[in-house]
PDB file of C-alpha atoms and ligand atoms in Angstrom:
ATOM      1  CA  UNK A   1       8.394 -58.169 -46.303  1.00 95.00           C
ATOM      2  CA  UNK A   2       7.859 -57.477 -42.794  1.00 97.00           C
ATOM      3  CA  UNK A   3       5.485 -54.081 -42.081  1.00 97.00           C
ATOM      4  CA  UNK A   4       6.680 -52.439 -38.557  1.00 98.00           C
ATOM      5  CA  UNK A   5       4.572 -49.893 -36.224  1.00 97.00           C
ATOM      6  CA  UNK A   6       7.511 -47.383 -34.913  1.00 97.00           C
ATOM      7  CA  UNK A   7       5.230 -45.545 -32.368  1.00 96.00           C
ATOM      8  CA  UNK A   8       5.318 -44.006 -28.975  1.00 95.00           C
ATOM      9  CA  UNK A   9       4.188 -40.717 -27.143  1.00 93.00           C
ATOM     10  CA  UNK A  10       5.187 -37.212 -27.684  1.00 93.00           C
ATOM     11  CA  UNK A  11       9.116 -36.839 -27.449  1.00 95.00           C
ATOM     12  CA  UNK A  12       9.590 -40.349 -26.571  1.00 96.00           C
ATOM     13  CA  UNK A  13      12.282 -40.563 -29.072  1.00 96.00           C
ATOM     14  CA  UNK A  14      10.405 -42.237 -31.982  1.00 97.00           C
ATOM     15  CA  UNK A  15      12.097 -39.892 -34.863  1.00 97.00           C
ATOM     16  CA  UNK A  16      15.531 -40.970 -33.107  1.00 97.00           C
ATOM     17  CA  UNK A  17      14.907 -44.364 -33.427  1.00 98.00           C
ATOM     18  CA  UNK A  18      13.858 -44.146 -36.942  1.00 98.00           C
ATOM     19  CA  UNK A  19      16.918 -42.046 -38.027  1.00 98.00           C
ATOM     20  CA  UNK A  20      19.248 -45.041 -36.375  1.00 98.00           C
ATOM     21  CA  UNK A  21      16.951 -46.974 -38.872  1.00 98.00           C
ATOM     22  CA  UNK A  22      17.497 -45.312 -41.814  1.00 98.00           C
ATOM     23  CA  UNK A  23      21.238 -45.559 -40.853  1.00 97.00           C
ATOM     24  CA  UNK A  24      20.732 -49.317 -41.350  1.00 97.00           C
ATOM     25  CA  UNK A  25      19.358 -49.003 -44.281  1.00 97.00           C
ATOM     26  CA  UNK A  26      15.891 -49.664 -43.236  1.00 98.00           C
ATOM     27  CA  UNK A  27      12.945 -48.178 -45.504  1.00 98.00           C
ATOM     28  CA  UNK A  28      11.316 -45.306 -43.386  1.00 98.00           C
ATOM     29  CA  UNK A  29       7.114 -44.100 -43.781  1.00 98.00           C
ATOM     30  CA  UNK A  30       6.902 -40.643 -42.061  1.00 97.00           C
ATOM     31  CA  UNK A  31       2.863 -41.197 -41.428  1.00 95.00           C
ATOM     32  CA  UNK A  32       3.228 -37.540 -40.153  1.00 92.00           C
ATOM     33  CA  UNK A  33       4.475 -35.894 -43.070  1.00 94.00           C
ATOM     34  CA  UNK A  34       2.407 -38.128 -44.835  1.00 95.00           C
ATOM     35  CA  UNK A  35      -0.726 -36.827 -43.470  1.00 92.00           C
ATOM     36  CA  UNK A  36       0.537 -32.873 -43.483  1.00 92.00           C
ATOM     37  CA  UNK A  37       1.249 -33.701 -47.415  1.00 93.00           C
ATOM     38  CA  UNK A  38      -2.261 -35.480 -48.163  1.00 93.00           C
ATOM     39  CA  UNK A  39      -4.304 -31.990 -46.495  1.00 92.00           C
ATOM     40  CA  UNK A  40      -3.136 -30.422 -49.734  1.00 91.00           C
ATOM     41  CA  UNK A  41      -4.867 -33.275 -51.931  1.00 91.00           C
ATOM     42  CA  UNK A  42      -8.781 -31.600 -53.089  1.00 91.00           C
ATOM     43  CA  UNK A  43     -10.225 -34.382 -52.551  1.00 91.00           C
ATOM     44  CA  UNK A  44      -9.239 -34.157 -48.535  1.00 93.00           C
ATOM     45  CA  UNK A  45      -9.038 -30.502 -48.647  1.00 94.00           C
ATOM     46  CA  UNK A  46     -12.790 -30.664 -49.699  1.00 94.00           C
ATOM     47  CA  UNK A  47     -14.094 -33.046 -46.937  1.00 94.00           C
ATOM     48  CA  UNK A  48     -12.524 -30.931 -44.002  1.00 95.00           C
ATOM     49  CA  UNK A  49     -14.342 -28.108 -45.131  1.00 94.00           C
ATOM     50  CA  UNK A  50     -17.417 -30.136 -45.495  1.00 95.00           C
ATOM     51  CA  UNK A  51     -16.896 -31.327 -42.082  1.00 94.00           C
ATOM     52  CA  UNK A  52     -14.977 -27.849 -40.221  1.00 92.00           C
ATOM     53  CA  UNK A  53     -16.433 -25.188 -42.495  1.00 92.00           C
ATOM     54  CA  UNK A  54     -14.674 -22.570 -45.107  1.00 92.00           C
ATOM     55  CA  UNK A  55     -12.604 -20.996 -42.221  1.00 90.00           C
ATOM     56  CA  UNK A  56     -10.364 -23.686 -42.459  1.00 92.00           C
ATOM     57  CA  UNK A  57      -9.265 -22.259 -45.582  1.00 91.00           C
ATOM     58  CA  UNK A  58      -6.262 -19.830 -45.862  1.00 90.00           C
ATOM     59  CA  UNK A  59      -4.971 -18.892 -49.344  1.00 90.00           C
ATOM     60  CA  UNK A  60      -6.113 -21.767 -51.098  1.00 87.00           C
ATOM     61  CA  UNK A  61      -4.598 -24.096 -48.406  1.00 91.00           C
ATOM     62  CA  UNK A  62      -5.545 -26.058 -45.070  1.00 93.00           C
ATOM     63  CA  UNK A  63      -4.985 -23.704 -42.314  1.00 93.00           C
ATOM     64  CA  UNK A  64      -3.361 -26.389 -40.588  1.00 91.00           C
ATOM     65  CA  UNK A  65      -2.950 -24.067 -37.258  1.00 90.00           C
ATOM     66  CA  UNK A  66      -6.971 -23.228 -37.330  1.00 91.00           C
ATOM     67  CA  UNK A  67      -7.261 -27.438 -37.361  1.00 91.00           C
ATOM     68  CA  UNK A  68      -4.962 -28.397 -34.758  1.00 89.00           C
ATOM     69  CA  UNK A  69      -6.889 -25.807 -32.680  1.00 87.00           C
ATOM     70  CA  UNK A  70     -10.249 -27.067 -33.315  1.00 90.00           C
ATOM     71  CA  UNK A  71      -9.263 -30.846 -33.086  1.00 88.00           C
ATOM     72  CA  UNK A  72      -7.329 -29.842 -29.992  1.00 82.00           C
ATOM     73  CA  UNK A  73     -10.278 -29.289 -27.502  1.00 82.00           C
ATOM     74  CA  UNK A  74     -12.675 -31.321 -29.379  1.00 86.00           C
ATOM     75  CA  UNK A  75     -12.274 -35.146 -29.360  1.00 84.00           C
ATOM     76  CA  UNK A  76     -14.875 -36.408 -31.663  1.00 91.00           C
ATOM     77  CA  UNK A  77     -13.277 -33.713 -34.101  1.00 92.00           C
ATOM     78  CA  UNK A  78     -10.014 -35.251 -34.093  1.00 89.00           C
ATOM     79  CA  UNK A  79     -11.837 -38.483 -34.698  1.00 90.00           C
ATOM     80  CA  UNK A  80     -13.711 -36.828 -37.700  1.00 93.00           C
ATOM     81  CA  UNK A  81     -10.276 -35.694 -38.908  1.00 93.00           C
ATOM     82  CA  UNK A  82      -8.616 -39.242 -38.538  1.00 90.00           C
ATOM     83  CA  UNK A  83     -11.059 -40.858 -40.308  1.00 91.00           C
ATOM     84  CA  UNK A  84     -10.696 -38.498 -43.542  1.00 93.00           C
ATOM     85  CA  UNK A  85      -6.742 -38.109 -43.286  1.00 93.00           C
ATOM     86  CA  UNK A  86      -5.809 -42.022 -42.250  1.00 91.00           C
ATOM     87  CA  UNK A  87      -7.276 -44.314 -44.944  1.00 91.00           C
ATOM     88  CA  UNK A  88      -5.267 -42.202 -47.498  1.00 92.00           C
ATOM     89  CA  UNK A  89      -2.457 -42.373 -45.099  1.00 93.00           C
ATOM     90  CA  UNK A  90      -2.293 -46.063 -45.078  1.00 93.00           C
ATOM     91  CA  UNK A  91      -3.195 -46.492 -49.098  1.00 93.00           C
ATOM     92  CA  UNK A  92      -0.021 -43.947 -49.605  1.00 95.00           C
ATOM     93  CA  UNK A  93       1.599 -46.369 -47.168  1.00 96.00           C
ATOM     94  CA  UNK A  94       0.568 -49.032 -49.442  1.00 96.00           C
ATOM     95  CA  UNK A  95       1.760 -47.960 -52.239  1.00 96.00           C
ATOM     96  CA  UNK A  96       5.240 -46.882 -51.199  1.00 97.00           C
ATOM     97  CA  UNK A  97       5.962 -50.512 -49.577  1.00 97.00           C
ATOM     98  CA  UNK A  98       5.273 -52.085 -52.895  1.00 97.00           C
ATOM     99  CA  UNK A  99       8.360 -50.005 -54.462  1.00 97.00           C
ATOM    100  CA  UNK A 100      10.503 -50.679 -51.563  1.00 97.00           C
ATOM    101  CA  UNK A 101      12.979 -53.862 -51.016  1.00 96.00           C
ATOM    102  CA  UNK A 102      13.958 -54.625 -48.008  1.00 96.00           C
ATOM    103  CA  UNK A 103      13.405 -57.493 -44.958  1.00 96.00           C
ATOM    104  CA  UNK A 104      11.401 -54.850 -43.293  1.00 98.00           C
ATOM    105  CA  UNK A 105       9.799 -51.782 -43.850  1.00 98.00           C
ATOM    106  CA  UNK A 106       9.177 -49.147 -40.841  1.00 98.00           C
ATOM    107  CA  UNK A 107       6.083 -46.429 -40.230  1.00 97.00           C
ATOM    108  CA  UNK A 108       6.880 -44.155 -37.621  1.00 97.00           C
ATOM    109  CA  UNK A 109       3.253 -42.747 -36.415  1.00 94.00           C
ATOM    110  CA  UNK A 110       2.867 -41.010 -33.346  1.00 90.00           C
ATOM    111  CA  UNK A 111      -0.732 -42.779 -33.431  1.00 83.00           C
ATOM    112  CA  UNK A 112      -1.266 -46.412 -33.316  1.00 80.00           C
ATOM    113  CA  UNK A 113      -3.885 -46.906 -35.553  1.00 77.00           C
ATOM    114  CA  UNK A 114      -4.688 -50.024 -37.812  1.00 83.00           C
ATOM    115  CA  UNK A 115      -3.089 -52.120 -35.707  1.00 86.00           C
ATOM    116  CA  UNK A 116      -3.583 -55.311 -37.898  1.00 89.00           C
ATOM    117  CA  UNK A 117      -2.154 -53.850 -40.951  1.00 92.00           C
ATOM    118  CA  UNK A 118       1.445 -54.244 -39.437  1.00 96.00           C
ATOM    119  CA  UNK A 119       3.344 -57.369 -38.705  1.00 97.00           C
ATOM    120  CA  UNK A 120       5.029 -56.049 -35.145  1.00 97.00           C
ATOM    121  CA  UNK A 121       4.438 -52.798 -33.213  1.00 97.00           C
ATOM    122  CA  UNK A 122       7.557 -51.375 -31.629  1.00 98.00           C
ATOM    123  CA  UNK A 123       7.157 -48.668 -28.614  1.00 97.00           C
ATOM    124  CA  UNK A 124       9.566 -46.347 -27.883  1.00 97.00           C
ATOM    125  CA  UNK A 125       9.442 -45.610 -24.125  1.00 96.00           C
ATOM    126  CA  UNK A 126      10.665 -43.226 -21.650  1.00 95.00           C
ATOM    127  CA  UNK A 127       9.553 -41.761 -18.234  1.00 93.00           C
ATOM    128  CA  UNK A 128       7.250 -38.737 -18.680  1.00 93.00           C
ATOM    129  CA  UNK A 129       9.654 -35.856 -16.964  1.00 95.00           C
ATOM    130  CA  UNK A 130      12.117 -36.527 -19.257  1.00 95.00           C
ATOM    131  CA  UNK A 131      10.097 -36.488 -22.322  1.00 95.00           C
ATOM    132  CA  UNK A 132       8.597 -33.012 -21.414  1.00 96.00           C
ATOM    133  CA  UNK A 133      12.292 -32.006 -20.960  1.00 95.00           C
ATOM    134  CA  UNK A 134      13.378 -32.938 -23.985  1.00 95.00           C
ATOM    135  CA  UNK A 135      10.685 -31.654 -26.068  1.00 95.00           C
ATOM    136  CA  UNK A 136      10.793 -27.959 -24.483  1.00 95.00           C
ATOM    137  CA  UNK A 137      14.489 -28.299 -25.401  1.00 94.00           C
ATOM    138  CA  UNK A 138      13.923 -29.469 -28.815  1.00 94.00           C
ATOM    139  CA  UNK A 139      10.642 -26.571 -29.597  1.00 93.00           C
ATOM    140  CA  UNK A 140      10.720 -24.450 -26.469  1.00 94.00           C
ATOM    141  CA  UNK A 141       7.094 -25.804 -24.988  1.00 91.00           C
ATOM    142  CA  UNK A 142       6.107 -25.030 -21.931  1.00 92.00           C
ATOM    143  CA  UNK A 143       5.638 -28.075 -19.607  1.00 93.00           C
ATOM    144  CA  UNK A 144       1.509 -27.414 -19.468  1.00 92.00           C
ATOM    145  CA  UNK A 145       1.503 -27.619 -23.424  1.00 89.00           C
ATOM    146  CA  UNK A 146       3.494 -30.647 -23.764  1.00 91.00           C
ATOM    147  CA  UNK A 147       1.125 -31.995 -20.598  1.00 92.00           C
ATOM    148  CA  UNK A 148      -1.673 -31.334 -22.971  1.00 87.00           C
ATOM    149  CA  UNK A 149      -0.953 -33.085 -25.593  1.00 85.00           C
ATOM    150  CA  UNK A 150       0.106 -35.968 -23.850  1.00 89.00           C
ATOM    151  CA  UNK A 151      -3.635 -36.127 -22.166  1.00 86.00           C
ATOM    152  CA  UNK A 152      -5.047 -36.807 -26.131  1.00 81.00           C
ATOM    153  CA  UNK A 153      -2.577 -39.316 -26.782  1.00 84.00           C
ATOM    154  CA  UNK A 154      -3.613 -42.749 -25.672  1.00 86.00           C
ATOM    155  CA  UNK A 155      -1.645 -43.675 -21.988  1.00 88.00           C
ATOM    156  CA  UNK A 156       1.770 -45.090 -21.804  1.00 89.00           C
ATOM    157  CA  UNK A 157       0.196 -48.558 -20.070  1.00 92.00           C
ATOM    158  CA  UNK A 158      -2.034 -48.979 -23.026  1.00 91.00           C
ATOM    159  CA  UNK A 159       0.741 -48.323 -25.632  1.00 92.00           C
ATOM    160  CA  UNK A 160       3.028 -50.834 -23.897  1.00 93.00           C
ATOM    161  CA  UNK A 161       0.383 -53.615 -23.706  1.00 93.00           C
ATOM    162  CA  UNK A 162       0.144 -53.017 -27.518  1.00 92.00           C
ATOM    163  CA  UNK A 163       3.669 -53.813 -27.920  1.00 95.00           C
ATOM    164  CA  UNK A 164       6.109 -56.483 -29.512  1.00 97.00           C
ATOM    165  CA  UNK A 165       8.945 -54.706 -29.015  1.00 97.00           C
ATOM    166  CA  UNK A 166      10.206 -51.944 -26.457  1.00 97.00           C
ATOM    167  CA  UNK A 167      13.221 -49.336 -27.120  1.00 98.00           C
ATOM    168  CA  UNK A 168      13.647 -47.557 -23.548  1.00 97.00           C
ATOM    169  CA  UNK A 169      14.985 -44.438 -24.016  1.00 96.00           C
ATOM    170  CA  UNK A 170      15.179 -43.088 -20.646  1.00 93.00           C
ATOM    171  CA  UNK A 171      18.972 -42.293 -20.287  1.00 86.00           C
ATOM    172  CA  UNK A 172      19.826 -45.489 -18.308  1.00 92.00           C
ATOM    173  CA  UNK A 173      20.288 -48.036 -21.447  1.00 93.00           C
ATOM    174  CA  UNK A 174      21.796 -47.027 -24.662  1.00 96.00           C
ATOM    175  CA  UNK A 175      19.521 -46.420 -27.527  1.00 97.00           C
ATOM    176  CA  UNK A 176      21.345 -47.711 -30.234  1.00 97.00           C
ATOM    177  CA  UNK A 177      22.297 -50.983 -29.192  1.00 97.00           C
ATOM    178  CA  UNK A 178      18.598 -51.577 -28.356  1.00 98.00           C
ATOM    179  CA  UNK A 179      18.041 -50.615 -31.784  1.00 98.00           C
ATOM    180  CA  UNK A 180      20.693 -52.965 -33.442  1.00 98.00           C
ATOM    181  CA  UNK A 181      19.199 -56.003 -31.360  1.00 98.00           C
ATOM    182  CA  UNK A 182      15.743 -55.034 -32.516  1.00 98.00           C
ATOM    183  CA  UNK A 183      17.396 -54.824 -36.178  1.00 98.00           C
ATOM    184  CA  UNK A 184      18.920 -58.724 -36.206  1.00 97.00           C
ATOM    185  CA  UNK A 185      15.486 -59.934 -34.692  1.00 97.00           C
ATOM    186  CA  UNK A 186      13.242 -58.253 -37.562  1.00 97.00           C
ATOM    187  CA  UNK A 187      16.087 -58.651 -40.525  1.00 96.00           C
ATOM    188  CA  UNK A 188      16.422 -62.285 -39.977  1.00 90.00           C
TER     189      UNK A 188
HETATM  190  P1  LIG B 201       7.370 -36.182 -31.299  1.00 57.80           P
HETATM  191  O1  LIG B 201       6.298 -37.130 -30.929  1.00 57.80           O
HETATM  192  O2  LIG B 201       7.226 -34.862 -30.623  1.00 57.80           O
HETATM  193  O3  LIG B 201       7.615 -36.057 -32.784  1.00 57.80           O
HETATM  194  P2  LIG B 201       9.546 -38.078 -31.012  1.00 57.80           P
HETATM  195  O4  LIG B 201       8.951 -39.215 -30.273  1.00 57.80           O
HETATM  196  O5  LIG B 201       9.771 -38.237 -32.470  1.00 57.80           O
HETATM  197  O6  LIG B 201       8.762 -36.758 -30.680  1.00 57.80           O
HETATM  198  P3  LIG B 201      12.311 -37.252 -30.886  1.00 57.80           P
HETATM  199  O7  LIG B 201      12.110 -36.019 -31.711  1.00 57.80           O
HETATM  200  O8  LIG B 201      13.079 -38.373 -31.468  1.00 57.80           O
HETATM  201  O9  LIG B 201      10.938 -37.776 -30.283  1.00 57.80           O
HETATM  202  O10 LIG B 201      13.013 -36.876 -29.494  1.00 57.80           O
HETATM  203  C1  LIG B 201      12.606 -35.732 -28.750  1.00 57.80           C
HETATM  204  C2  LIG B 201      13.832 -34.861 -28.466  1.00 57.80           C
HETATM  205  O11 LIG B 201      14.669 -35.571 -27.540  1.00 57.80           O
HETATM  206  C3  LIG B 201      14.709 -34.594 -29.690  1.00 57.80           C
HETATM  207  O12 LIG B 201      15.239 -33.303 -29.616  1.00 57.80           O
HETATM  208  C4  LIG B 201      15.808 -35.652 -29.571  1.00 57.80           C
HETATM  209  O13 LIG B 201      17.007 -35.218 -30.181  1.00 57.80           O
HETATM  210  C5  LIG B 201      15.965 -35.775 -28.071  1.00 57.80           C
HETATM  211  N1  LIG B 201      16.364 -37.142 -27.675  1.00 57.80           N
HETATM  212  C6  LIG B 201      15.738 -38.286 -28.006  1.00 57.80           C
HETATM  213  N2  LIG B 201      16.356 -39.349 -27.462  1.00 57.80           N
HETATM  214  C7  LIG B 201      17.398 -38.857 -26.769  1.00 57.80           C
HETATM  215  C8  LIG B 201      18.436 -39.438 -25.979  1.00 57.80           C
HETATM  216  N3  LIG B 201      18.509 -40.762 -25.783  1.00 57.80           N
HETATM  217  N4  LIG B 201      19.338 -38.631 -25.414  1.00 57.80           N
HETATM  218  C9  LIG B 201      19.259 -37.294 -25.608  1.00 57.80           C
HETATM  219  N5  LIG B 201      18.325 -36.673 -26.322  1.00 57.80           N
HETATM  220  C10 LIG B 201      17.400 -37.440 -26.905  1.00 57.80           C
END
């Protein structure tokens, strides 16, 4: 069973892609609800405190607002973060893709990490402008916050050169053909 990287920046279009996948059939890892369910863990819950201090405590739970603001202006504390939430990330991917039967099995991240784990890495793609549009449409961000977290996510060039596979989503090809060609090519 094939093991596929569904990744891509901030509003690219990644969850759209993956819902045309599920569509299809296709097995589905959320490695972002994933890694919002595994703060609640003790184990985890125990090493951010070691690591951010008691603050990050509110009513027995990660305060996951009081972490995104720490790891947002501090890079080597986002790396501290990734490297306690992402192991058990990828050993709860594990685990679900030995219950599942299919010809291929999808993780949508908005990270591309462990590159070697997966078989191909697909990138969803589309021009900058319109992914800041589309996100302040879809949560109401301002344009500086969406420009902010696109500065901590690794650059567009980079992602692409990582790629097997590209969806553009960019409102000059349909998605969803893209998505069915992509579909033959990894169910055969
Ligand atoms: P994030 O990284 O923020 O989770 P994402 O990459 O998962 O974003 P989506 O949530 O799939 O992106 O898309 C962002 C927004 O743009 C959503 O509201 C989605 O409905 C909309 N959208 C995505 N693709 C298209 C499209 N081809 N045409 C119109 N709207 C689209």
């Amino acid at each position: 069973m094939l093991k596929v990287l569904l990744t891509g920046g901030i509003g690219s279009g990644k969850s759209t892609v993956a819902q045309i996948l599920r569509v299809l059939n296709v097995p589905v890892f959320e490695a972002d609800r994933a890694g919002r369910e595994i703060l609640s863990s003790p184990e985890v819950q125990r090493s951010i405190i070691d690591r951010f201090g008691e603050r990050m405590l509110k009513d027995g739970s990660i305060d996951r607002k009081e972490l995104a603001q720490v790891v947002f202006h501090d890079k080597g504390a986002l790396t501290d973060l990734n490297a306690i939430v992402h192991p058990m990330v990828q050993r709860e991917f594990q685990r679900w893709v030995e219950r599942q039967r299919a010809p291929y099995v999808v993780m949508e991240a908005a990270i591309l990490t462990d590159r070697a784990r997966f078989d191909h890495v697909v990138v969803v793609n589309a021009p900058e402008e319109l992914r800041i549009e589309r996100v302040h449409r879809r949560d109401g961000v301002e344009e500086a916050a969406v420009r902010a977290r696109m500065a901590n996510q690794i650059s567009e060039e980079a992602l692409l050169a990582l790629a097997d596979h590209v969806i553009r989503n960019d409102d000059t090809e349909l998605v969803i053909p893209q998505v069915l060609a992509l579909h033959e090519v990894l169910s055969a």
